[in-house]
Amino acid sequence: MSETDRERLAACRACGNRVTRGARRCPACGTREPTADVPDRAEPAAPEAPPAAPREAPFVSARPPAGESLFTPPPAGGAAGGSSSQAPRRQAARRRRRAFLVVLSLVLALTVAGVAALYVSAPVDAPPLPRRPEAAAPAPDVTPAPASPGAVEPSRSRGRSDWLFFFKPGDWVTRMTDDALLGVVVRVEKSHTFADGSHGPAYTVQSMEGEERIVDADELERTARVR
């Protein structure tokens, strides 16, 4: 380097980097007016010892990198390097956030797939089967107990045509002595011919088994009652 070039360069008052006299900003540390306190060399003087290079920053050439100029504003924070120290932390936080979102998306996708699989594989409920009607309890024996010969009373309805019937068709009748079900009155007959050849009013009673029998009107009204 010639003596003329050396006279054109001066040390930055902040970092000691060699910059051109009259430069507005130091390309190494970004200090404005880096040679403001350095007096102009009117006449040659004894060479001075170069200032010690700063430990924090390496020597940077006076030529700016490609695409930049000496007037490019310095990064925010100056030489302190606060932004450069926070950049790795921000990047790490972004990576953790992205990893958390990816894991959460996978969990949600697996949950939705499991619910869908359960819904598809669930068996369809079959319609309820119709209930079978319960079998009716067997009807009690409605066969009248044979009456003793001495207890038979003569019928008061035999031979009469003006008998007033107490029961009517559709009435269920039971025996008075033991409340046994005799059956249902199907019809009434004002004049019926009995087995002994006599005539008189009678009831036709149907038992639970569907059998019909003829009963003397006076006999049924004396021994039965409406259920």
mmCIF file with all atom_site columns, C-alpha atoms in Angstrom:
data_model
loop_
_atom_site.group_PDB
_atom_site.id
_atom_site.type_symbol
_atom_site.label_atom_id
_atom_site.label_alt_id
_atom_site.label_comp_id
_atom_site.label_asym_id
_atom_site.label_entity_id
_atom_site.label_seq_id
_atom_site.pdbx_PDB_ins_code
_atom_site.Cartn_x
_atom_site.Cartn_y
_atom_site.Cartn_z
_atom_site.occupancy
_atom_site.B_iso_or_equiv
_atom_site.pdbx_formal_charge
_atom_site.auth_seq_id
_atom_site.auth_comp_id
_atom_site.auth_asym_id
_atom_site.auth_atom_id
_atom_site.pdbx_PDB_model_num
ATOM 1   C CA . MET A 1 1   ? 0.000    0.000   0.000  1.00 0.00 ? 1   MET A CA 1
ATOM 2   C CA . SER A 1 2   ? 1.425    3.420   -0.987 1.00 0.00 ? 2   SER A CA 1
ATOM 3   C CA . GLU A 1 3   ? 1.879    6.325   1.360  1.00 0.00 ? 3   GLU A CA 1
ATOM 4   C CA . THR A 1 4   ? -0.941   8.176   -0.399 1.00 0.00 ? 4   THR A CA 1
ATOM 5   C CA . ASP A 1 5   ? -3.394   5.328   0.261  1.00 0.00 ? 5   ASP A CA 1
ATOM 6   C CA . ARG A 1 6   ? -2.391   5.193   3.900  1.00 0.00 ? 6   ARG A CA 1
ATOM 7   C CA . GLU A 1 7   ? -3.069   8.914   4.277  1.00 0.00 ? 7   GLU A CA 1
ATOM 8   C CA . ARG A 1 8   ? -6.592   8.365   2.853  1.00 0.00 ? 8   ARG A CA 1
ATOM 9   C CA . LEU A 1 9   ? -7.470   5.697   5.472  1.00 0.00 ? 9   LEU A CA 1
ATOM 10  C CA . ALA A 1 10  ? -8.077   6.260   9.155  1.00 0.00 ? 10  ALA A CA 1
ATOM 11  C CA . ALA A 1 11  ? -9.045   4.077   12.123 1.00 0.00 ? 11  ALA A CA 1
ATOM 12  C CA . CYS A 1 12  ? -12.687  3.951   13.201 1.00 0.00 ? 12  CYS A CA 1
ATOM 13  C CA . ARG A 1 13  ? -13.127  5.661   16.526 1.00 0.00 ? 13  ARG A CA 1
ATOM 14  C CA . ALA A 1 14  ? -15.404  2.832   17.745 1.00 0.00 ? 14  ALA A CA 1
ATOM 15  C CA . CYS A 1 15  ? -13.950  -0.451  16.514 1.00 0.00 ? 15  CYS A CA 1
ATOM 16  C CA . GLY A 1 16  ? -10.580  0.532   15.042 1.00 0.00 ? 16  GLY A CA 1
ATOM 17  C CA . ASN A 1 17  ? -11.316  -0.720  11.554 1.00 0.00 ? 17  ASN A CA 1
ATOM 18  C CA . ARG A 1 18  ? -9.504   1.083   8.733  1.00 0.00 ? 18  ARG A CA 1
ATOM 19  C CA . VAL A 1 19  ? -11.990  3.205   6.801  1.00 0.00 ? 19  VAL A CA 1
ATOM 20  C CA . THR A 1 20  ? -11.720  5.993   4.244  1.00 0.00 ? 20  THR A CA 1
ATOM 21  C CA . ARG A 1 21  ? -11.423  9.467   5.607  1.00 0.00 ? 21  ARG A CA 1
ATOM 22  C CA . GLY A 1 22  ? -14.711  11.272  5.354  1.00 0.00 ? 22  GLY A CA 1
ATOM 23  C CA . ALA A 1 23  ? -16.790  8.051   5.400  1.00 0.00 ? 23  ALA A CA 1
ATOM 24  C CA . ARG A 1 24  ? -20.256  8.540   6.863  1.00 0.00 ? 24  ARG A CA 1
ATOM 25  C CA . ARG A 1 25  ? -20.584  5.051   8.366  1.00 0.00 ? 25  ARG A CA 1
ATOM 26  C CA . CYS A 1 26  ? -18.206  2.307   9.407  1.00 0.00 ? 26  CYS A CA 1
ATOM 27  C CA . PRO A 1 27  ? -18.938  -0.861  7.392  1.00 0.00 ? 27  PRO A CA 1
ATOM 28  C CA . ALA A 1 28  ? -17.814  -3.043  10.320 1.00 0.00 ? 28  ALA A CA 1
ATOM 29  C CA . CYS A 1 29  ? -19.733  -1.663  13.313 1.00 0.00 ? 29  CYS A CA 1
ATOM 30  C CA . GLY A 1 30  ? -22.072  0.855   11.676 1.00 0.00 ? 30  GLY A CA 1
ATOM 31  C CA . THR A 1 31  ? -20.859  3.875   13.661 1.00 0.00 ? 31  THR A CA 1
ATOM 32  C CA . ARG A 1 32  ? -21.703  7.172   12.028 1.00 0.00 ? 32  ARG A CA 1
ATOM 33  C CA . GLU A 1 33  ? -18.818  9.557   11.226 1.00 0.00 ? 33  GLU A CA 1
ATOM 34  C CA . PRO A 1 34  ? -16.182  6.982   12.196 1.00 0.00 ? 34  PRO A CA 1
ATOM 35  C CA . THR A 1 35  ? -13.265  9.456   11.498 1.00 0.00 ? 35  THR A CA 1
ATOM 36  C CA . ALA A 1 36  ? -14.833  12.562  13.017 1.00 0.00 ? 36  ALA A CA 1
ATOM 37  C CA . ASP A 1 37  ? -12.339  12.706  15.898 1.00 0.00 ? 37  ASP A CA 1
ATOM 38  C CA . VAL A 1 38  ? -9.304   11.805  13.783 1.00 0.00 ? 38  VAL A CA 1
ATOM 39  C CA . PRO A 1 39  ? -7.375   14.995  12.673 1.00 0.00 ? 39  PRO A CA 1
ATOM 40  C CA . ASP A 1 40  ? -6.395   15.390  9.057  1.00 0.00 ? 40  ASP A CA 1
ATOM 41  C CA . ARG A 1 41  ? -2.727   14.760  8.346  1.00 0.00 ? 41  ARG A CA 1
ATOM 42  C CA . ALA A 1 42  ? -1.433   17.969  6.924  1.00 0.00 ? 42  ALA A CA 1
ATOM 43  C CA . GLU A 1 43  ? 2.164    16.821  6.947  1.00 0.00 ? 43  GLU A CA 1
ATOM 44  C CA . PRO A 1 44  ? 3.758    13.453  7.341  1.00 0.00 ? 44  PRO A CA 1
ATOM 45  C CA . ALA A 1 45  ? 4.312    12.421  10.868 1.00 0.00 ? 45  ALA A CA 1
ATOM 46  C CA . ALA A 1 46  ? 5.916    9.553   12.586 1.00 0.00 ? 46  ALA A CA 1
ATOM 47  C CA . PRO A 1 47  ? 4.068    6.313   12.014 1.00 0.00 ? 47  PRO A CA 1
ATOM 48  C CA . GLU A 1 48  ? 1.795    5.408   14.822 1.00 0.00 ? 48  GLU A CA 1
ATOM 49  C CA . ALA A 1 49  ? 1.238    1.965   16.140 1.00 0.00 ? 49  ALA A CA 1
ATOM 50  C CA . PRO A 1 50  ? -1.944   0.487   14.715 1.00 0.00 ? 50  PRO A CA 1
ATOM 51  C CA . PRO A 1 51  ? -4.720   0.121   17.248 1.00 0.00 ? 51  PRO A CA 1
ATOM 52  C CA . ALA A 1 52  ? -5.316   -3.290  18.659 1.00 0.00 ? 52  ALA A CA 1
ATOM 53  C CA . ALA A 1 53  ? -7.972   -5.244  16.829 1.00 0.00 ? 53  ALA A CA 1
ATOM 54  C CA . PRO A 1 54  ? -11.148  -5.669  18.885 1.00 0.00 ? 54  PRO A CA 1
ATOM 55  C CA . ARG A 1 55  ? -11.739  -9.112  20.315 1.00 0.00 ? 55  ARG A CA 1
ATOM 56  C CA . GLU A 1 56  ? -15.447  -9.069  19.653 1.00 0.00 ? 56  GLU A CA 1
ATOM 57  C CA . ALA A 1 57  ? -15.344  -8.589  15.871 1.00 0.00 ? 57  ALA A CA 1
ATOM 58  C CA . PRO A 1 58  ? -12.770  -9.747  13.295 1.00 0.00 ? 58  PRO A CA 1
ATOM 59  C CA . PHE A 1 59  ? -11.149  -7.451  10.816 1.00 0.00 ? 59  PHE A CA 1
ATOM 60  C CA . VAL A 1 60  ? -13.573  -6.425  8.097  1.00 0.00 ? 60  VAL A CA 1
ATOM 61  C CA . SER A 1 61  ? -12.477  -5.082  4.750  1.00 0.00 ? 61  SER A CA 1
ATOM 62  C CA . ALA A 1 62  ? -13.432  -1.554  3.825  1.00 0.00 ? 62  ALA A CA 1
ATOM 63  C CA . ARG A 1 63  ? -15.063  -2.793  0.633  1.00 0.00 ? 63  ARG A CA 1
ATOM 64  C CA . PRO A 1 64  ? -18.745  -3.515  1.238  1.00 0.00 ? 64  PRO A CA 1
ATOM 65  C CA . PRO A 1 65  ? -20.121  -6.901  0.188  1.00 0.00 ? 65  PRO A CA 1
ATOM 66  C CA . ALA A 1 66  ? -21.833  -7.352  -3.137 1.00 0.00 ? 66  ALA A CA 1
ATOM 67  C CA . GLY A 1 67  ? -25.221  -5.689  -3.334 1.00 0.00 ? 67  GLY A CA 1
ATOM 68  C CA . GLU A 1 68  ? -24.517  -3.314  -0.427 1.00 0.00 ? 68  GLU A CA 1
ATOM 69  C CA . SER A 1 69  ? -22.984  0.139   -0.094 1.00 0.00 ? 69  SER A CA 1
ATOM 70  C CA . LEU A 1 70  ? -21.376  2.184   2.604  1.00 0.00 ? 70  LEU A CA 1
ATOM 71  C CA . PHE A 1 71  ? -24.713  3.893   3.166  1.00 0.00 ? 71  PHE A CA 1
ATOM 72  C CA . THR A 1 72  ? -26.621  0.698   3.975  1.00 0.00 ? 72  THR A CA 1
ATOM 73  C CA . PRO A 1 73  ? -28.226  1.188   7.395  1.00 0.00 ? 73  PRO A CA 1
ATOM 74  C CA . PRO A 1 74  ? -26.834  -1.094  10.095 1.00 0.00 ? 74  PRO A CA 1
ATOM 75  C CA . PRO A 1 75  ? -28.943  -3.867  11.549 1.00 0.00 ? 75  PRO A CA 1
ATOM 76  C CA . ALA A 1 76  ? -31.140  -2.995  14.483 1.00 0.00 ? 76  ALA A CA 1
ATOM 77  C CA . GLY A 1 77  ? -29.248  -3.188  17.740 1.00 0.00 ? 77  GLY A CA 1
ATOM 78  C CA . GLY A 1 78  ? -25.887  -1.962  16.405 1.00 0.00 ? 78  GLY A CA 1
ATOM 79  C CA . ALA A 1 79  ? -22.805  -3.782  17.482 1.00 0.00 ? 79  ALA A CA 1
ATOM 80  C CA . ALA A 1 80  ? -24.450  -5.154  20.599 1.00 0.00 ? 80  ALA A CA 1
ATOM 81  C CA . GLY A 1 81  ? -25.766  -8.141  18.607 1.00 0.00 ? 81  GLY A CA 1
ATOM 82  C CA . GLY A 1 82  ? -29.033  -8.421  20.579 1.00 0.00 ? 82  GLY A CA 1
ATOM 83  C CA . SER A 1 83  ? -31.063  -9.432  17.528 1.00 0.00 ? 83  SER A CA 1
ATOM 84  C CA . SER A 1 84  ? -28.507  -11.996 16.429 1.00 0.00 ? 84  SER A CA 1
ATOM 85  C CA . SER A 1 85  ? -28.618  -13.631 19.855 1.00 0.00 ? 85  SER A CA 1
ATOM 86  C CA . GLN A 1 86  ? -32.420  -13.766 19.860 1.00 0.00 ? 86  GLN A CA 1
ATOM 87  C CA . ALA A 1 87  ? -32.731  -15.175 16.344 1.00 0.00 ? 87  ALA A CA 1
ATOM 88  C CA . PRO A 1 88  ? -31.781  -18.763 17.298 1.00 0.00 ? 88  PRO A CA 1
ATOM 89  C CA . ARG A 1 89  ? -34.269  -18.687 20.153 1.00 0.00 ? 89  ARG A CA 1
ATOM 90  C CA . ARG A 1 90  ? -37.052  -17.556 17.863 1.00 0.00 ? 90  ARG A CA 1
ATOM 91  C CA . GLN A 1 91  ? -36.211  -20.222 15.336 1.00 0.00 ? 91  GLN A CA 1
ATOM 92  C CA . ALA A 1 92  ? -36.199  -22.897 18.046 1.00 0.00 ? 92  ALA A CA 1
ATOM 93  C CA . ALA A 1 93  ? -39.576  -21.684 19.325 1.00 0.00 ? 93  ALA A CA 1
ATOM 94  C CA . ARG A 1 94  ? -41.001  -21.826 15.796 1.00 0.00 ? 94  ARG A CA 1
ATOM 95  C CA . ARG A 1 95  ? -39.713  -25.347 15.322 1.00 0.00 ? 95  ARG A CA 1
ATOM 96  C CA . ARG A 1 96  ? -41.264  -26.461 18.593 1.00 0.00 ? 96  ARG A CA 1
ATOM 97  C CA . ARG A 1 97  ? -44.565  -24.823 17.647 1.00 0.00 ? 97  ARG A CA 1
ATOM 98  C CA . ARG A 1 98  ? -44.587  -26.531 14.267 1.00 0.00 ? 98  ARG A CA 1
ATOM 99  C CA . ALA A 1 99  ? -43.784  -29.909 15.839 1.00 0.00 ? 99  ALA A CA 1
ATOM 100 C CA . PHE A 1 100 ? -46.618  -29.451 18.361 1.00 0.00 ? 100 PHE A CA 1
ATOM 101 C CA . LEU A 1 101 ? -49.085  -28.607 15.578 1.00 0.00 ? 101 LEU A CA 1
ATOM 102 C CA . VAL A 1 102 ? -48.018  -31.653 13.582 1.00 0.00 ? 102 VAL A CA 1
ATOM 103 C CA . VAL A 1 103 ? -48.452  -33.972 16.591 1.00 0.00 ? 103 VAL A CA 1
ATOM 104 C CA . LEU A 1 104 ? -51.835  -32.432 17.409 1.00 0.00 ? 104 LEU A CA 1
ATOM 105 C CA . SER A 1 105 ? -53.002  -32.901 13.814 1.00 0.00 ? 105 SER A CA 1
ATOM 106 C CA . LEU A 1 106 ? -51.943  -36.566 13.881 1.00 0.00 ? 106 LEU A CA 1
ATOM 107 C CA . VAL A 1 107 ? -53.795  -37.181 17.159 1.00 0.00 ? 107 VAL A CA 1
ATOM 108 C CA . LEU A 1 108 ? -56.974  -35.567 15.810 1.00 0.00 ? 108 LEU A CA 1
ATOM 109 C CA . ALA A 1 109 ? -56.755  -37.565 12.583 1.00 0.00 ? 109 ALA A CA 1
ATOM 110 C CA . LEU A 1 110 ? -56.318  -40.851 14.479 1.00 0.00 ? 110 LEU A CA 1
ATOM 111 C CA . THR A 1 111 ? -59.231  -40.003 16.774 1.00 0.00 ? 111 THR A CA 1
ATOM 112 C CA . VAL A 1 112 ? -61.555  -39.235 13.857 1.00 0.00 ? 112 VAL A CA 1
ATOM 113 C CA . ALA A 1 113 ? -60.482  -42.416 12.065 1.00 0.00 ? 113 ALA A CA 1
ATOM 114 C CA . GLY A 1 114 ? -61.139  -44.517 15.200 1.00 0.00 ? 114 GLY A CA 1
ATOM 115 C CA . VAL A 1 115 ? -64.609  -43.044 15.720 1.00 0.00 ? 115 VAL A CA 1
ATOM 116 C CA . ALA A 1 116 ? -65.475  -43.603 12.066 1.00 0.00 ? 116 ALA A CA 1
ATOM 117 C CA . ALA A 1 117 ? -64.284  -47.225 12.258 1.00 0.00 ? 117 ALA A CA 1
ATOM 118 C CA . LEU A 1 118 ? -66.400  -47.873 15.348 1.00 0.00 ? 118 LEU A CA 1
ATOM 119 C CA . TYR A 1 119 ? -69.451  -46.314 13.719 1.00 0.00 ? 119 TYR A CA 1
ATOM 120 C CA . VAL A 1 120 ? -69.037  -48.351 10.523 1.00 0.00 ? 120 VAL A CA 1
ATOM 121 C CA . SER A 1 121 ? -68.343  -51.637 12.301 1.00 0.00 ? 121 SER A CA 1
ATOM 122 C CA . ALA A 1 122 ? -71.135  -51.234 14.883 1.00 0.00 ? 122 ALA A CA 1
ATOM 123 C CA . PRO A 1 123 ? -73.865  -53.856 14.339 1.00 0.00 ? 123 PRO A CA 1
ATOM 124 C CA . VAL A 1 124 ? -77.236  -52.622 13.251 1.00 0.00 ? 124 VAL A CA 1
ATOM 125 C CA . ASP A 1 125 ? -79.853  -53.070 15.924 1.00 0.00 ? 125 ASP A CA 1
ATOM 126 C CA . ALA A 1 126 ? -82.357  -55.674 14.872 1.00 0.00 ? 126 ALA A CA 1
ATOM 127 C CA . PRO A 1 127 ? -86.032  -54.787 15.215 1.00 0.00 ? 127 PRO A CA 1
ATOM 128 C CA . PRO A 1 128 ? -87.630  -56.182 18.338 1.00 0.00 ? 128 PRO A CA 1
ATOM 129 C CA . LEU A 1 129 ? -89.356  -59.484 17.926 1.00 0.00 ? 129 LEU A CA 1
ATOM 130 C CA . PRO A 1 130 ? -93.105  -59.480 18.404 1.00 0.00 ? 130 PRO A CA 1
ATOM 131 C CA . ARG A 1 131 ? -94.143  -60.793 21.759 1.00 0.00 ? 131 ARG A CA 1
ATOM 132 C CA . ARG A 1 132 ? -96.059  -63.980 21.747 1.00 0.00 ? 132 ARG A CA 1
ATOM 133 C CA . PRO A 1 133 ? -99.364  -63.864 23.548 1.00 0.00 ? 133 PRO A CA 1
ATOM 134 C CA . GLU A 1 134 ? -99.160  -65.592 26.839 1.00 0.00 ? 134 GLU A CA 1
ATOM 135 C CA . ALA A 1 135 ? -101.171 -68.726 27.142 1.00 0.00 ? 135 ALA A CA 1
ATOM 136 C CA . ALA A 1 136 ? -104.326 -68.217 29.085 1.00 0.00 ? 136 ALA A CA 1
ATOM 137 C CA . ALA A 1 137 ? -104.535 -69.935 32.403 1.00 0.00 ? 137 ALA A CA 1
ATOM 138 C CA . PRO A 1 138 ? -106.622 -73.082 32.285 1.00 0.00 ? 138 PRO A CA 1
ATOM 139 C CA . ALA A 1 139 ? -110.181 -72.404 33.231 1.00 0.00 ? 139 ALA A CA 1
ATOM 140 C CA . PRO A 1 140 ? -111.387 -74.008 36.400 1.00 0.00 ? 140 PRO A CA 1
ATOM 141 C CA . ASP A 1 141 ? -113.637 -76.964 36.186 1.00 0.00 ? 141 ASP A CA 1
ATOM 142 C CA . VAL A 1 142 ? -117.163 -75.672 35.662 1.00 0.00 ? 142 VAL A CA 1
ATOM 143 C CA . THR A 1 143 ? -118.822 -78.997 35.907 1.00 0.00 ? 143 THR A CA 1
ATOM 144 C CA . PRO A 1 144 ? -121.445 -78.603 38.625 1.00 0.00 ? 144 PRO A CA 1
ATOM 145 C CA . ALA A 1 145 ? -121.159 -80.929 41.537 1.00 0.00 ? 145 ALA A CA 1
ATOM 146 C CA . PRO A 1 146 ? -123.862 -83.528 41.525 1.00 0.00 ? 146 PRO A CA 1
ATOM 147 C CA . ALA A 1 147 ? -126.585 -82.634 43.953 1.00 0.00 ? 147 ALA A CA 1
ATOM 148 C CA . SER A 1 148 ? -127.806 -85.165 46.393 1.00 0.00 ? 148 SER A CA 1
ATOM 149 C CA . PRO A 1 149 ? -131.201 -86.684 45.535 1.00 0.00 ? 149 PRO A CA 1
ATOM 150 C CA . GLY A 1 150 ? -132.734 -85.418 48.720 1.00 0.00 ? 150 GLY A CA 1
ATOM 151 C CA . ALA A 1 151 ? -131.604 -81.813 48.093 1.00 0.00 ? 151 ALA A CA 1
ATOM 152 C CA . VAL A 1 152 ? -133.242 -81.418 44.669 1.00 0.00 ? 152 VAL A CA 1
ATOM 153 C CA . GLU A 1 153 ? -135.949 -78.780 44.746 1.00 0.00 ? 153 GLU A CA 1
ATOM 154 C CA . PRO A 1 154 ? -138.722 -78.698 42.176 1.00 0.00 ? 154 PRO A CA 1
ATOM 155 C CA . SER A 1 155 ? -138.294 -76.099 39.480 1.00 0.00 ? 155 SER A CA 1
ATOM 156 C CA . ARG A 1 156 ? -140.587 -73.090 39.705 1.00 0.00 ? 156 ARG A CA 1
ATOM 157 C CA . SER A 1 157 ? -140.128 -72.218 36.052 1.00 0.00 ? 157 SER A CA 1
ATOM 158 C CA . ARG A 1 158 ? -141.247 -75.465 34.465 1.00 0.00 ? 158 ARG A CA 1
ATOM 159 C CA . GLY A 1 159 ? -144.484 -75.122 32.521 1.00 0.00 ? 159 GLY A CA 1
ATOM 160 C CA . ARG A 1 160 ? -144.474 -71.290 32.672 1.00 0.00 ? 160 ARG A CA 1
ATOM 161 C CA . SER A 1 161 ? -144.389 -69.057 29.627 1.00 0.00 ? 161 SER A CA 1
ATOM 162 C CA . ASP A 1 162 ? -144.327 -65.686 31.422 1.00 0.00 ? 162 ASP A CA 1
ATOM 163 C CA . TRP A 1 163 ? -141.003 -66.199 33.210 1.00 0.00 ? 163 TRP A CA 1
ATOM 164 C CA . LEU A 1 164 ? -138.849 -63.051 33.691 1.00 0.00 ? 164 LEU A CA 1
ATOM 165 C CA . PHE A 1 165 ? -135.204 -63.918 33.009 1.00 0.00 ? 165 PHE A CA 1
ATOM 166 C CA . PHE A 1 166 ? -132.684 -62.564 35.520 1.00 0.00 ? 166 PHE A CA 1
ATOM 167 C CA . PHE A 1 167 ? -129.574 -63.164 33.369 1.00 0.00 ? 167 PHE A CA 1
ATOM 168 C CA . LYS A 1 168 ? -129.130 -61.896 29.833 1.00 0.00 ? 168 LYS A CA 1
ATOM 169 C CA . PRO A 1 169 ? -126.869 -63.042 26.976 1.00 0.00 ? 169 PRO A CA 1
ATOM 170 C CA . GLY A 1 170 ? -123.249 -62.040 27.576 1.00 0.00 ? 170 GLY A CA 1
ATOM 171 C CA . ASP A 1 171 ? -123.325 -62.379 31.384 1.00 0.00 ? 171 ASP A CA 1
ATOM 172 C CA . TRP A 1 172 ? -120.582 -64.458 32.997 1.00 0.00 ? 172 TRP A CA 1
ATOM 173 C CA . VAL A 1 173 ? -121.990 -66.539 35.820 1.00 0.00 ? 173 VAL A CA 1
ATOM 174 C CA . THR A 1 174 ? -120.282 -68.252 38.752 1.00 0.00 ? 174 THR A CA 1
ATOM 175 C CA . ARG A 1 175 ? -121.499 -70.794 41.278 1.00 0.00 ? 175 ARG A CA 1
ATOM 176 C CA . MET A 1 176 ? -122.584 -69.250 44.573 1.00 0.00 ? 176 MET A CA 1
ATOM 177 C CA . THR A 1 177 ? -121.171 -71.975 46.794 1.00 0.00 ? 177 THR A CA 1
ATOM 178 C CA . ASP A 1 178 ? -117.501 -71.913 45.679 1.00 0.00 ? 178 ASP A CA 1
ATOM 179 C CA . ASP A 1 179 ? -117.446 -68.989 43.182 1.00 0.00 ? 179 ASP A CA 1
ATOM 180 C CA . ALA A 1 180 ? -116.410 -71.387 40.407 1.00 0.00 ? 180 ALA A CA 1
ATOM 181 C CA . LEU A 1 181 ? -116.831 -70.038 36.884 1.00 0.00 ? 181 LEU A CA 1
ATOM 182 C CA . LEU A 1 182 ? -119.708 -71.759 35.105 1.00 0.00 ? 182 LEU A CA 1
ATOM 183 C CA . GLY A 1 183 ? -119.435 -69.940 31.765 1.00 0.00 ? 183 GLY A CA 1
ATOM 184 C CA . VAL A 1 184 ? -121.188 -67.237 29.776 1.00 0.00 ? 184 VAL A CA 1
ATOM 185 C CA . VAL A 1 185 ? -124.880 -67.000 28.922 1.00 0.00 ? 185 VAL A CA 1
ATOM 186 C CA . VAL A 1 186 ? -125.211 -67.414 25.175 1.00 0.00 ? 186 VAL A CA 1
ATOM 187 C CA . ARG A 1 187 ? -128.995 -67.156 24.779 1.00 0.00 ? 187 ARG A CA 1
ATOM 188 C CA . VAL A 1 188 ? -132.286 -67.565 26.604 1.00 0.00 ? 188 VAL A CA 1
ATOM 189 C CA . GLU A 1 189 ? -135.181 -69.759 25.548 1.00 0.00 ? 189 GLU A CA 1
ATOM 190 C CA . LYS A 1 190 ? -138.711 -69.037 26.722 1.00 0.00 ? 190 LYS A CA 1
ATOM 191 C CA . SER A 1 191 ? -139.816 -72.610 26.063 1.00 0.00 ? 191 SER A CA 1
ATOM 192 C CA . HIS A 1 192 ? -137.431 -75.511 25.934 1.00 0.00 ? 192 HIS A CA 1
ATOM 193 C CA . THR A 1 193 ? -138.228 -79.202 25.870 1.00 0.00 ? 193 THR A CA 1
ATOM 194 C CA . PHE A 1 194 ? -136.148 -80.981 28.488 1.00 0.00 ? 194 PHE A CA 1
ATOM 195 C CA . ALA A 1 195 ? -135.095 -84.652 28.470 1.00 0.00 ? 195 ALA A CA 1
ATOM 196 C CA . ASP A 1 196 ? -138.001 -85.665 30.721 1.00 0.00 ? 196 ASP A CA 1
ATOM 197 C CA . GLY A 1 197 ? -140.489 -84.220 28.196 1.00 0.00 ? 197 GLY A CA 1
ATOM 198 C CA . SER A 1 198 ? -141.375 -81.133 30.269 1.00 0.00 ? 198 SER A CA 1
ATOM 199 C CA . HIS A 1 199 ? -141.324 -77.603 28.868 1.00 0.00 ? 199 HIS A CA 1
ATOM 200 C CA . GLY A 1 200 ? -140.138 -74.378 30.403 1.00 0.00 ? 200 GLY A CA 1
ATOM 201 C CA . PRO A 1 201 ? -137.738 -71.401 30.166 1.00 0.00 ? 201 PRO A CA 1
ATOM 202 C CA . ALA A 1 202 ? -134.018 -72.204 30.041 1.00 0.00 ? 202 ALA A CA 1
ATOM 203 C CA . TYR A 1 203 ? -130.552 -70.680 29.612 1.00 0.00 ? 203 TYR A CA 1
ATOM 204 C CA . THR A 1 204 ? -127.889 -71.823 27.153 1.00 0.00 ? 204 THR A CA 1
ATOM 205 C CA . VAL A 1 205 ? -124.524 -71.545 28.952 1.00 0.00 ? 205 VAL A CA 1
ATOM 206 C CA . GLN A 1 206 ? -121.166 -71.956 27.142 1.00 0.00 ? 206 GLN A CA 1
ATOM 207 C CA . SER A 1 207 ? -118.233 -73.174 29.220 1.00 0.00 ? 207 SER A CA 1
ATOM 208 C CA . MET A 1 208 ? -114.591 -72.113 28.831 1.00 0.00 ? 208 MET A CA 1
ATOM 209 C CA . GLU A 1 209 ? -113.967 -75.221 26.694 1.00 0.00 ? 209 GLU A CA 1
ATOM 210 C CA . GLY A 1 210 ? -116.634 -74.062 24.228 1.00 0.00 ? 210 GLY A CA 1
ATOM 211 C CA . GLU A 1 211 ? -119.263 -76.662 25.231 1.00 0.00 ? 211 GLU A CA 1
ATOM 212 C CA . GLU A 1 212 ? -122.864 -75.504 25.423 1.00 0.00 ? 212 GLU A CA 1
ATOM 213 C CA . ARG A 1 213 ? -125.419 -76.948 27.819 1.00 0.00 ? 213 ARG A CA 1
ATOM 214 C CA . ILE A 1 214 ? -129.035 -76.173 28.623 1.00 0.00 ? 214 ILE A CA 1
ATOM 215 C CA . VAL A 1 215 ? -129.792 -75.177 32.229 1.00 0.00 ? 215 VAL A CA 1
ATOM 216 C CA . ASP A 1 216 ? -133.225 -74.730 33.757 1.00 0.00 ? 216 ASP A CA 1
ATOM 217 C CA . ALA A 1 217 ? -133.931 -71.018 34.304 1.00 0.00 ? 217 ALA A CA 1
ATOM 218 C CA . ASP A 1 218 ? -135.013 -71.352 37.936 1.00 0.00 ? 218 ASP A CA 1
ATOM 219 C CA . GLU A 1 219 ? -132.138 -73.724 38.775 1.00 0.00 ? 219 GLU A CA 1
ATOM 220 C CA . LEU A 1 220 ? -129.468 -71.376 37.330 1.00 0.00 ? 220 LEU A CA 1
ATOM 221 C CA . GLU A 1 221 ? -130.904 -68.302 39.023 1.00 0.00 ? 221 GLU A CA 1
ATOM 222 C CA . ARG A 1 222 ? -131.009 -70.063 42.440 1.00 0.00 ? 222 ARG A CA 1
ATOM 223 C CA . THR A 1 223 ? -127.446 -71.474 42.280 1.00 0.00 ? 223 THR A CA 1
ATOM 224 C CA . ALA A 1 224 ? -125.455 -68.852 40.256 1.00 0.00 ? 224 ALA A CA 1
ATOM 225 C CA . ARG A 1 225 ? -124.753 -65.153 40.199 1.00 0.00 ? 225 ARG A CA 1
ATOM 226 C CA . VAL A 1 226 ? -123.284 -62.630 37.775 1.00 0.00 ? 226 VAL A CA 1
ATOM 227 C CA . ARG A 1 227 ? -119.495 -62.408 37.941 1.00 0.00 ? 227 ARG A CA 1
#
